[in-house]
């Protein structure tokens, strides 16, 4: 896998999926939405009766955006040439 023009040693698509799933767990994303985002088919019977409201994905996007912006700020803080 290539990141920023350089090969990232040990980075594989499955690892990125695992990171995405772990992040959604940390944001307390409902399992039904996690399955949908990961491309998984609903397993448990309970999942058939649980519906994703409009607010749930919006909350997830707000959490992901906040996390992304924090990562960008941290990266900028490490970059001495832009200060």
CSV table of C-alpha atoms in Angstrom, one decimal:
chain,number,residue,atom,x,y,z
A,1,UNK,CA,0.0,0.0,0.0
A,2,UNK,CA,1.3,3.5,-0.8
A,3,UNK,CA,0.7,6.5,1.4
A,4,UNK,CA,1.9,10.0,0.4
A,5,UNK,CA,4.0,8.6,-2.5
A,6,UNK,CA,5.9,6.3,-0.1
A,7,UNK,CA,5.2,2.6,0.7
A,8,UNK,CA,3.9,2.2,4.2
A,9,UNK,CA,5.5,-0.9,5.5
A,10,UNK,CA,3.0,-3.4,7.0
A,11,UNK,CA,0.0,-1.4,5.9
A,12,UNK,CA,-2.7,-3.5,4.2
A,13,UNK,CA,-6.3,-2.8,3.2
A,14,UNK,CA,-7.6,-5.2,5.9
A,15,UNK,CA,-5.7,-3.2,8.5
A,16,UNK,CA,-7.4,0.0,7.3
A,17,UNK,CA,-10.8,-1.7,7.5
A,18,UNK,CA,-10.0,-2.8,11.0
A,19,UNK,CA,-9.0,0.7,12.0
A,20,UNK,CA,-12.2,2.1,10.5
A,21,UNK,CA,-14.3,-0.4,12.4
A,22,UNK,CA,-12.4,0.3,15.6
A,23,UNK,CA,-12.9,4.1,15.1
A,24,UNK,CA,-16.7,3.6,14.6
A,25,UNK,CA,-16.8,1.5,17.8
A,26,UNK,CA,-15.1,4.3,19.6
A,27,UNK,CA,-17.7,6.8,18.3
A,28,UNK,CA,-20.4,4.4,19.6
A,29,UNK,CA,-21.8,3.9,16.1
A,30,UNK,CA,-24.7,1.5,16.1
A,31,UNK,CA,-23.9,-1.9,14.7
A,32,UNK,CA,-26.4,-1.6,11.8
A,33,UNK,CA,-24.6,1.5,10.5
A,34,UNK,CA,-21.2,-0.1,11.0
A,35,UNK,CA,-22.3,-3.1,8.9
A,36,UNK,CA,-23.7,-0.9,6.2
A,37,UNK,CA,-20.5,1.2,6.0
A,38,UNK,CA,-18.2,-1.9,6.0
A,39,UNK,CA,-20.3,-3.6,3.4
A,40,UNK,CA,-21.4,-6.4,5.7
A,41,UNK,CA,-24.7,-8.2,5.5
A,42,UNK,CA,-26.9,-8.0,8.7
A,43,UNK,CA,-26.3,-11.1,10.8
A,44,UNK,CA,-28.4,-11.0,13.9
A,45,UNK,CA,-32.2,-11.1,13.8
A,46,UNK,CA,-32.3,-7.8,15.8
A,47,UNK,CA,-30.6,-6.0,13.0
A,48,UNK,CA,-33.6,-6.6,10.7
A,49,UNK,CA,-35.8,-4.5,13.0
A,50,UNK,CA,-33.3,-1.7,13.7
A,51,UNK,CA,-33.4,1.2,11.4
A,52,UNK,CA,-30.8,3.9,10.7
A,53,UNK,CA,-32.4,7.4,11.2
A,54,UNK,CA,-31.1,10.4,9.3
A,55,UNK,CA,-29.3,11.7,12.4
A,56,UNK,CA,-27.2,8.6,13.0
A,57,UNK,CA,-25.0,8.9,9.9
A,58,UNK,CA,-24.8,12.7,10.4
A,59,UNK,CA,-23.4,12.1,13.9
A,60,UNK,CA,-20.9,9.6,12.6
A,61,UNK,CA,-19.8,12.1,9.9
A,62,UNK,CA,-19.4,14.8,12.5
A,63,UNK,CA,-17.2,12.5,14.6
A,64,UNK,CA,-15.1,11.4,11.7
A,65,UNK,CA,-14.7,15.0,10.5
A,66,UNK,CA,-13.6,16.1,14.0
A,67,UNK,CA,-11.1,13.2,14.1
A,68,UNK,CA,-9.8,14.1,10.7
A,69,UNK,CA,-9.4,17.8,11.6
A,70,UNK,CA,-7.5,16.9,14.8
A,71,UNK,CA,-5.2,14.7,12.8
A,72,UNK,CA,-4.5,17.5,10.3
A,73,UNK,CA,-3.8,19.9,13.1
A,74,UNK,CA,-1.4,17.4,14.7
A,75,UNK,CA,0.4,16.9,11.4
A,76,UNK,CA,0.7,20.6,10.8
A,77,UNK,CA,2.2,21.0,14.3
A,78,UNK,CA,4.9,18.4,13.3
A,79,UNK,CA,5.7,20.3,10.1
A,80,UNK,CA,8.4,22.9,10.8
A,81,UNK,CA,8.6,24.2,7.3
A,82,UNK,CA,5.1,25.8,7.5
A,83,UNK,CA,5.5,27.7,10.7
